[in-house]
Amino acid sequence: MISLDTTKCIGCCSCSNVCPNKNITKEDLGDKRTIRYKKCSEFCDICVESCPGKALILAAQGEDVEIAFDLVRCTVCGEPFATGKMLDRIRSSVPEDLRVDSSGQSWVEICPMCRRGLERERAARPVINSRA
Amino acid sequence: MPVYVDVSRCIGCRSCEVACKRVHSGRSYMEVKVIDSRASVPVTCHHCEVATCTMACFSQALSKDGERTAFDIHKCTGCGLCALACPFGVVWTDKWAHKCDLCKGLESPICVITCPAQALSLDPDAAPKRARTRAAAAVALAQGDKR
């Protein structure tokens, strides 16, 4: 059985992803992410090993737990894309000077799809101008 | 040693995307889109010298292997932090992460081999070299006309 430290959970997709018995499920609905932990009787610790926040530990007693996160919206397209704690984790693991693009804009708050779009736009602009 | 893109040569045919998909079990690590009907740009992993995705990966599934940013699927938990740590949005995650591996095992990445417009290259100087050759040819032609 497992026990969850809700202060350490960053709301990523690891545990729900690796659980072989689907005892942990993740649901994104609008700008809310809910992760549900069913009381499990398995003798495995894959989720514990796979947690980037070390929020899970093996425990003698277990119970159904649910944790919810607000998803942060992309500053470009406005779509919800990650939990605030996941973005905090990026800010703490990537040095500040690497978290800005060539124009000095922070890219952490932009969703990956829009980052690709901006990258494409940057690369295409000189060619488009030369073809105008 | 990333794949260098000469945007002025890309014709937007998406052959690179298809070839990438074929080699990587139905998943493409390259995405081509047309901008303003005037240019098309393939985007893929830059294999950054200082790779922020490797800093965010807590399980060491992403690491620098010489110039390559290597990915080991067996160590990946699918947390999705790498996708959020890539400034260019070119690490994808669904169940696991997936990204360009420069077709390790092949003599050259399949996108470079496949591109019919020679827009992709492993040589960062490919585009300037071609420009110089064109300029030299134009000069030779002009001189030939005078004779």
CSV table of N, CA and C in Angstrom, one decimal, chain A residues 10 12-14 16-18 49-52 81-82 86-87 89-90 93-95 98 107 112 115-117 119-125 127-128 131-132, chain B residues 7-10 31-33 35-36 38-41 43 46 50 52 55-56 58 77-81 83-90 92 94-96:
chain,number,residue,atom,x,y,z
A,10,ILE,N,3.5,17.1,-7.3
A,10,ILE,CA,3.5,18.2,-8.2
A,10,ILE,C,2.5,18.0,-9.3
A,12,CYS,N,2.2,15.6,-11.7
A,12,CYS,CA,2.7,15.2,-13.0
A,12,CYS,C,2.0,13.9,-13.4
A,13,CYS,N,2.5,13.3,-14.4
A,13,CYS,CA,1.8,12.1,-14.9
A,13,CYS,C,2.5,10.8,-14.6
A,14,SER,N,3.5,10.8,-13.7
A,14,SER,CA,4.4,9.6,-13.5
A,14,SER,C,3.6,8.4,-12.9
A,16,SER,N,0.5,7.6,-12.3
A,16,SER,CA,-0.7,7.1,-13.0
A,16,SER,C,-0.2,6.4,-14.3
A,17,ASN,N,0.9,6.8,-14.8
A,17,ASN,CA,1.5,6.3,-16.1
A,17,ASN,C,2.1,4.9,-15.8
A,18,VAL,N,2.8,4.7,-14.7
A,18,VAL,CA,3.5,3.5,-14.5
A,18,VAL,C,2.7,2.4,-13.7
A,49,GLU,N,9.0,4.6,-6.8
A,49,GLU,CA,10.3,4.8,-7.5
A,49,GLU,C,10.2,5.8,-8.6
A,50,SER,N,9.0,6.0,-9.2
A,50,SER,CA,8.8,6.8,-10.3
A,50,SER,C,8.4,8.3,-10.0
A,51,CYS,N,8.3,8.6,-8.7
A,51,CYS,CA,7.8,9.9,-8.4
A,51,CYS,C,8.9,10.9,-8.3
A,52,PRO,N,8.8,12.0,-9.2
A,52,PRO,CA,9.9,13.0,-9.2
A,52,PRO,C,9.9,13.8,-7.9
A,81,PHE,N,-2.3,23.7,-19.7
A,81,PHE,CA,-1.3,22.7,-20.1
A,81,PHE,C,-0.4,22.0,-19.1
A,82,ALA,N,-0.4,22.6,-17.8
A,82,ALA,CA,0.5,22.0,-16.8
A,82,ALA,C,0.1,22.5,-15.4
A,86,MET,N,4.4,21.9,-11.4
A,86,MET,CA,5.3,21.3,-12.5
A,86,MET,C,6.2,22.5,-13.0
A,87,LEU,N,5.6,23.6,-13.3
A,87,LEU,CA,6.3,24.8,-13.8
A,87,LEU,C,7.3,25.3,-12.8
A,89,ARG,N,8.8,23.5,-10.7
A,89,ARG,CA,9.9,22.5,-10.7
A,89,ARG,C,10.9,22.8,-11.9
A,90,ILE,N,10.3,23.3,-13.0
A,90,ILE,CA,11.2,23.6,-14.2
A,90,ILE,C,12.0,24.9,-13.8
A,93,SER,N,14.8,23.8,-11.6
A,93,SER,CA,15.9,22.9,-12.2
A,93,SER,C,16.6,23.5,-13.4
A,94,VAL,N,16.0,24.6,-14.0
A,94,VAL,CA,16.7,25.2,-15.1
A,94,VAL,C,17.1,26.6,-14.7
A,95,PRO,N,18.4,26.9,-14.9
A,95,PRO,CA,18.9,28.3,-14.5
A,95,PRO,C,18.2,29.4,-15.2
A,98,LEU,N,18.7,30.5,-18.8
A,98,LEU,CA,18.3,29.6,-19.9
A,98,LEU,C,16.8,29.5,-20.0
A,107,TRP,N,10.0,31.4,-21.5
A,107,TRP,CA,9.2,30.4,-22.3
A,107,TRP,C,8.5,29.4,-21.4
A,112,PRO,N,4.1,23.7,-24.9
A,112,PRO,CA,5.0,23.2,-25.9
A,112,PRO,C,4.5,23.5,-27.4
A,115,ARG,N,5.3,26.9,-28.2
A,115,ARG,CA,6.7,27.1,-28.3
A,115,ARG,C,7.2,26.7,-29.7
A,116,ARG,N,6.7,25.6,-30.2
A,116,ARG,CA,7.0,25.1,-31.6
A,116,ARG,C,6.6,26.2,-32.6
A,117,GLY,N,5.4,26.7,-32.4
A,117,GLY,CA,4.9,27.7,-33.3
A,117,GLY,C,5.8,29.0,-33.4
A,119,GLU,N,8.9,29.2,-32.5
A,119,GLU,CA,10.2,28.7,-33.1
A,119,GLU,C,10.1,28.8,-34.7
A,120,ARG,N,9.0,28.2,-35.1
A,120,ARG,CA,8.8,28.2,-36.6
A,120,ARG,C,8.7,29.6,-37.2
A,121,GLU,N,7.9,30.4,-36.4
A,121,GLU,CA,7.7,31.8,-36.9
A,121,GLU,C,9.1,32.5,-37.0
A,122,ARG,N,9.9,32.3,-36.0
A,122,ARG,CA,11.3,33.0,-36.0
A,122,ARG,C,12.1,32.5,-37.2
A,123,ALA,N,12.0,31.2,-37.4
A,123,ALA,CA,12.8,30.7,-38.5
A,123,ALA,C,12.3,31.1,-39.9
A,124,ALA,N,11.0,31.2,-40.0
A,124,ALA,CA,10.3,31.5,-41.3
A,124,ALA,C,10.4,33.0,-41.7
A,125,ARG,N,10.4,33.9,-40.7
A,125,ARG,CA,10.3,35.3,-40.9
A,125,ARG,C,11.2,35.8,-42.0
A,127,VAL,N,12.7,34.4,-44.4
A,127,VAL,CA,12.4,33.8,-45.8
A,127,VAL,C,11.1,34.4,-46.3
A,128,ILE,N,10.1,34.6,-45.4
A,128,ILE,CA,8.8,35.2,-45.8
A,128,ILE,C,9.1,36.6,-46.3
A,131,ARG,N,10.5,36.8,-49.7
A,131,ARG,CA,9.6,36.3,-50.7
A,131,ARG,C,8.4,37.3,-50.9
A,132,ALA,N,8.3,38.3,-50.0
A,132,ALA,CA,7.1,39.2,-50.0
A,132,ALA,C,7.0,40.0,-51.4
B,7,VAL,N,15.6,26.9,-44.3
B,7,VAL,CA,14.1,27.1,-44.5
B,7,VAL,C,13.9,27.6,-45.9
B,8,SER,N,14.8,28.3,-46.6
B,8,SER,CA,14.6,28.8,-47.9
B,8,SER,C,14.4,27.6,-48.9
B,9,ARG,N,14.9,26.4,-48.6
B,9,ARG,CA,14.8,25.3,-49.5
B,9,ARG,C,13.6,24.4,-49.2
B,10,CYS,N,13.1,24.5,-48.0
B,10,CYS,CA,12.0,23.6,-47.6
B,10,CYS,C,10.7,23.8,-48.5
B,31,GLU,N,8.2,18.0,-37.0
B,31,GLU,CA,6.9,18.6,-37.4
B,31,GLU,C,7.0,19.7,-38.4
B,32,VAL,N,6.4,19.6,-39.5
B,32,VAL,CA,6.5,20.6,-40.6
B,32,VAL,C,5.2,21.3,-40.6
B,33,LYS,N,5.3,22.7,-40.7
B,33,LYS,CA,4.0,23.4,-40.9
B,33,LYS,C,4.3,24.6,-41.8
B,35,ILE,N,3.8,28.4,-43.0
B,35,ILE,CA,3.5,29.7,-42.4
B,35,ILE,C,3.1,30.7,-43.5
B,36,ASP,N,2.0,31.3,-43.3
B,36,ASP,CA,1.5,32.4,-44.2
B,36,ASP,C,1.5,32.0,-45.7
B,38,ARG,N,3.7,31.0,-47.4
B,38,ARG,CA,4.9,31.5,-48.1
B,38,ARG,C,6.2,30.7,-47.7
B,39,ALA,N,6.2,30.1,-46.5
B,39,ALA,CA,7.4,29.3,-46.1
B,39,ALA,C,6.9,28.1,-45.3
B,40,SER,N,7.7,27.1,-45.3
B,40,SER,CA,7.4,26.0,-44.4
B,40,SER,C,8.6,25.7,-43.6
B,41,VAL,N,8.4,25.2,-42.4
B,41,VAL,CA,9.5,25.0,-41.5
B,41,VAL,C,9.4,23.7,-40.8
B,43,VAL,N,10.4,21.5,-37.6
B,43,VAL,CA,11.1,21.7,-36.3
B,43,VAL,C,11.3,20.4,-35.7
B,46,HIS,N,17.0,20.3,-31.2
B,46,HIS,CA,18.3,21.0,-31.6
B,46,HIS,C,19.5,20.3,-31.0
B,50,VAL,N,23.8,22.8,-24.1
B,50,VAL,CA,23.4,22.8,-22.7
B,50,VAL,C,21.9,22.5,-22.8
B,52,THR,N,18.3,21.8,-21.5
B,52,THR,CA,17.5,22.0,-20.3
B,52,THR,C,16.6,20.8,-20.1
B,55,MET,N,18.2,18.6,-17.6
B,55,MET,CA,18.2,19.2,-16.2
B,55,MET,C,16.9,18.9,-15.5
B,56,ALA,N,15.8,18.8,-16.3
B,56,ALA,CA,14.5,18.6,-15.7
B,56,ALA,C,14.2,17.1,-15.4
B,58,PHE,N,14.4,13.8,-14.0
B,58,PHE,CA,14.9,13.3,-12.7
B,58,PHE,C,15.3,11.8,-12.7
B,77,THR,N,9.6,7.7,-16.9
B,77,THR,CA,8.4,7.4,-16.2
B,77,THR,C,7.2,8.1,-16.8
B,78,GLY,N,7.5,9.0,-17.8
B,78,GLY,CA,6.4,9.7,-18.5
B,78,GLY,C,5.9,10.9,-17.7
B,79,CYS,N,6.7,11.4,-16.8
B,79,CYS,CA,6.2,12.5,-15.9
B,79,CYS,C,5.9,13.8,-16.7
B,80,GLY,N,6.5,14.0,-17.9
B,80,GLY,CA,6.2,15.1,-18.7
B,80,GLY,C,7.0,16.4,-18.4
B,81,LEU,N,8.0,16.3,-17.5
B,81,LEU,CA,8.7,17.5,-17.1
B,81,LEU,C,9.7,17.9,-18.3
B,83,ALA,N,9.1,17.8,-21.5
B,83,ALA,CA,8.4,18.5,-22.5
B,83,ALA,C,8.2,19.9,-22.1
B,84,LEU,N,8.0,20.1,-20.8
B,84,LEU,CA,7.9,21.5,-20.2
B,84,LEU,C,9.2,22.2,-20.1
B,85,ALA,N,10.3,21.5,-20.2
B,85,ALA,CA,11.6,22.1,-20.0
B,85,ALA,C,12.3,22.4,-21.4
B,86,CYS,N,11.7,22.0,-22.4
B,86,CYS,CA,12.3,22.2,-23.8
B,86,CYS,C,11.8,23.6,-24.3
B,87,PRO,N,12.7,24.5,-24.5
B,87,PRO,CA,12.4,25.9,-25.0
B,87,PRO,C,11.7,25.9,-26.3
B,88,PHE,N,11.9,24.8,-27.1
B,88,PHE,CA,11.4,24.8,-28.5
B,88,PHE,C,10.2,23.8,-28.6
B,89,GLY,N,9.8,23.2,-27.6
B,89,GLY,CA,8.6,22.3,-27.6
B,89,GLY,C,8.8,21.1,-28.5
B,90,VAL,N,10.0,20.6,-28.6
B,90,VAL,CA,10.3,19.5,-29.5
B,90,VAL,C,10.6,18.2,-28.7
B,92,TRP,N,8.2,15.5,-27.1
B,92,TRP,CA,6.8,15.2,-27.0
B,92,TRP,C,6.6,14.2,-25.8
B,94,ASP,N,3.5,11.4,-24.5
B,94,ASP,CA,2.1,10.9,-24.3
B,94,ASP,C,2.2,10.0,-23.2
B,95,LYS,N,2.4,8.7,-23.4
B,95,LYS,CA,2.7,7.8,-22.3
B,95,LYS,C,4.1,8.0,-21.8
B,96,TRP,N,5.0,7.9,-22.8
B,96,TRP,CA,6.5,8.2,-22.5
B,96,TRP,C,6.9,9.4,-23.3
